[in-house]
Short mmCIF file of C-alpha atoms in Angstrom, two decimals:
data_model
loop_
_atom_site.label_atom_id
_atom_site.label_comp_id
_atom_site.label_asym_id
_atom_site.label_seq_id
_atom_site.Cartn_x
_atom_site.Cartn_y
_atom_site.Cartn_z
CA MET A 2 269.79 92.11 -155.00
CA LYS A 3 268.47 92.57 -158.48
CA SER A 4 270.17 94.84 -160.97
CA LYS A 5 268.46 97.91 -162.34
CA THR A 6 267.70 96.14 -165.72
CA GLU A 7 266.30 93.02 -164.07
CA ARG A 8 263.94 95.31 -162.06
CA LYS A 9 262.87 97.15 -165.06
CA ASN A 10 262.23 93.92 -167.01
CA THR A 11 260.10 92.30 -164.24
CA LYS A 12 258.00 95.57 -164.04
CA LYS A 13 257.48 95.56 -167.90
CA GLN A 14 256.36 91.82 -167.54
CA GLU A 15 253.89 92.71 -164.82
CA GLN A 16 252.43 95.56 -166.87
CA ALA A 17 252.09 93.21 -169.86
CA ARG A 18 250.35 90.62 -167.73
CA LYS A 19 247.85 93.26 -166.42
CA GLN A 20 247.22 94.34 -169.94
CA LEU A 21 246.43 90.74 -171.10
CA ASN A 22 243.33 90.48 -168.79
CA LYS A 23 242.09 93.98 -168.79
CA VAL A 24 238.42 94.30 -167.67
CA VAL A 25 236.69 96.96 -169.90
CA ALA A 26 233.08 96.98 -168.74
CA VAL A 27 231.02 95.39 -165.79
CA ASN A 28 227.24 95.14 -165.60
CA LYS A 29 226.68 96.00 -161.99
CA LYS A 30 222.94 96.20 -162.54
CA ALA A 31 222.78 92.63 -163.68
CA ALA A 32 224.50 91.52 -160.40
CA PHE A 33 221.81 93.34 -158.50
CA ASP A 34 218.93 92.21 -160.49
CA TYR A 35 219.73 88.49 -161.08
CA TYR A 36 221.29 85.51 -159.31
CA PHE A 37 223.99 83.94 -161.58
CA VAL A 38 223.46 80.21 -161.92
CA GLU A 39 226.19 79.48 -164.45
CA THR A 40 228.74 81.65 -166.25
CA PHE A 41 230.38 81.14 -169.63
CA GLU A 42 233.22 82.86 -171.54
CA VAL A 43 232.39 83.64 -175.16
CA GLY A 44 233.91 85.61 -177.98
CA ILE A 45 232.18 88.61 -179.64
CA SER A 46 232.34 89.54 -183.29
CA LEU A 47 233.53 93.24 -183.65
CA GLU A 48 234.63 95.50 -186.41
CA GLY A 49 238.16 97.20 -186.22
CA SER A 50 237.04 100.61 -185.08
CA GLU A 51 234.74 98.96 -182.40
CA VAL A 52 237.75 97.20 -180.92
CA LYS A 53 239.52 100.45 -180.70
CA SER A 54 236.59 101.94 -178.83
CA VAL A 55 236.52 98.88 -176.41
CA LYS A 56 240.28 99.50 -175.73
CA ASN A 57 239.34 103.08 -174.74
CA GLY A 58 236.64 101.78 -172.55
CA ASP A 59 233.66 103.34 -174.45
CA VAL A 60 231.51 100.35 -173.63
CA SER A 61 228.16 100.13 -171.71
CA LEU A 62 226.60 96.73 -170.86
CA ARG A 63 223.71 98.37 -168.88
CA ASP A 64 220.39 96.99 -169.88
CA SER A 65 221.94 94.60 -172.43
CA PHE A 66 220.72 91.06 -172.76
CA CYS A 67 221.38 88.02 -175.05
CA HIS A 68 218.80 86.65 -177.50
CA MET A 69 218.83 83.44 -179.69
CA GLU A 70 218.52 84.70 -183.30
CA GLU A 71 219.35 83.33 -186.76
CA GLY A 72 220.93 80.20 -185.37
CA GLY A 73 223.18 82.05 -183.01
CA LEU A 74 223.45 84.14 -179.87
CA GLN A 75 223.09 87.86 -180.29
CA LEU A 76 224.11 90.60 -177.80
CA LYS A 77 221.45 93.25 -177.85
CA ASN A 78 221.46 96.77 -176.39
CA CYS A 79 225.19 96.88 -175.84
CA ARG A 80 226.48 100.23 -176.61
CA ILE A 81 229.93 100.81 -177.99
CA ALA A 82 230.64 104.36 -178.82
CA PRO A 83 231.93 105.21 -182.21
CA TYR A 84 235.72 105.61 -182.35
CA SER A 85 236.51 109.20 -182.76
CA LYS A 86 239.19 108.85 -185.54
CA VAL A 87 237.21 106.58 -187.85
CA GLY A 88 236.13 107.99 -191.30
CA ALA A 89 232.70 107.95 -192.73
CA PHE A 90 231.79 104.31 -192.31
CA ALA A 91 231.41 104.02 -188.50
CA PRO A 92 229.29 101.10 -187.33
CA GLN A 93 226.02 101.77 -185.47
CA PRO A 94 226.66 101.99 -181.81
CA ASP A 95 223.60 100.03 -180.66
CA ARG A 96 223.75 97.31 -183.31
CA ASP A 97 223.33 93.67 -182.41
CA ARG A 98 226.56 91.71 -182.17
CA GLN A 99 227.18 88.00 -182.74
CA LEU A 100 228.41 85.97 -179.74
CA LEU A 101 230.87 83.23 -180.57
CA LEU A 102 230.48 79.88 -178.81
CA HIS A 103 230.44 76.18 -179.65
CA LYS A 104 227.12 74.60 -180.86
CA THR A 105 226.99 72.32 -178.01
CA GLN A 106 227.43 75.09 -175.50
CA LEU A 107 224.74 77.12 -177.43
CA SER A 108 222.21 74.42 -177.43
CA ARG A 109 222.63 73.74 -173.69
CA LEU A 110 222.54 77.39 -172.85
CA VAL A 111 219.44 78.02 -174.91
CA SER A 112 217.60 74.89 -173.52
CA LYS A 113 218.31 76.13 -169.98
CA ALA A 114 217.32 79.61 -170.70
CA SER A 115 214.00 78.60 -172.31
CA GLU A 116 212.86 77.43 -168.72
CA LYS A 117 210.67 79.75 -166.85
CA GLY A 118 212.48 82.52 -164.94
CA PHE A 119 215.87 82.11 -166.67
CA THR A 120 217.55 84.60 -169.05
CA ILE A 121 221.02 85.16 -170.45
CA VAL A 122 222.79 88.39 -169.47
CA PRO A 123 226.21 89.67 -170.15
CA VAL A 124 228.27 90.25 -166.97
CA LYS A 125 231.71 91.82 -168.06
CA MET A 126 233.60 92.50 -171.16
CA TYR A 127 237.45 92.16 -171.06
CA PHE A 128 240.57 91.42 -173.15
CA LYS A 129 242.13 87.99 -172.96
CA GLY A 130 245.44 88.38 -174.81
CA ARG A 131 244.41 90.19 -178.08
CA PHE A 132 240.82 88.99 -178.17
CA VAL A 133 237.81 90.68 -176.61
CA LYS A 134 235.78 88.36 -174.58
CA VAL A 135 232.36 88.71 -172.84
CA GLU A 136 231.41 86.85 -169.76
CA ILE A 137 227.74 85.82 -169.94
CA ALA A 138 225.67 84.17 -167.25
CA LEU A 139 222.56 82.07 -167.13
CA ALA A 140 220.50 83.94 -164.56
CA ARG A 141 217.33 83.85 -162.53
CA GLY A 142 215.61 87.09 -161.70
CA LYS A 143 215.47 88.30 -158.06
CA LYS A 144 212.19 89.46 -156.36
CA ASN A 145 211.81 92.92 -155.11
CA TYR A 146 211.82 91.91 -151.50
CA GLU A 147 215.27 90.04 -152.11
CA LYS A 148 216.65 93.31 -153.68
CA LYS A 149 215.55 95.27 -150.62
CA GLN A 150 217.24 92.64 -148.38
CA VAL A 151 220.51 93.06 -150.28
CA ILE A 152 220.34 96.93 -149.84
CA LYS A 153 219.61 96.48 -146.15
CA GLU A 154 222.51 94.20 -145.52
CA ARG A 155 224.83 96.55 -147.31
CA ASP A 156 223.70 99.53 -145.29
CA ILE A 157 224.19 97.51 -142.15
CA GLY A 158 227.67 96.54 -143.23
CA ARG A 159 228.58 100.15 -143.94
CA THR A 160 227.31 101.38 -140.53
CA ALA A 161 229.26 98.71 -138.76
CA GLU A 162 232.41 99.51 -140.70
CA ARG A 163 231.85 103.25 -139.89
CA GLU A 164 231.41 102.34 -136.14
CA ILE A 165 234.56 100.32 -136.22
CA ASN A 166 236.59 103.07 -137.78
CA ASN A 167 235.14 105.66 -135.29
CA TYR A 168 236.01 103.54 -132.34
CA ARG A 169 239.71 103.33 -133.21
#
């Protein structure tokens, strides 16, 4: 039997572990619109007040994408709301942000993305320790009939689950 202090310490350790890998934003629309071929974990260049907004969860990855520009990979259309307690010099919420990855990874990723039908999309944003990370994916677009098939399978699964619950 553990003592009260041991239980309290283990609880604090579990909370700290959860805080280390906290998912802030997920791009559900990208998972619906694309097949993910390969995923990468990259860093992102943010200003101090933007990090505070990310901690609050004021991030939207919807309709965002990655584009090769100025010798690096840029995250475009990612909205990070301005932090409420920042002074007069708040950064623009929709500005382009630099993604941080090695040159070999960058060249490999861009060469694959230049093939027809491929694009680079952000999948989720999360904290890894004290750093903000973005998971990006090399993705191939789905056709409309494939999207309809996914919706149909989801509906069939829901009705089957409902029938099982009603049967009990």
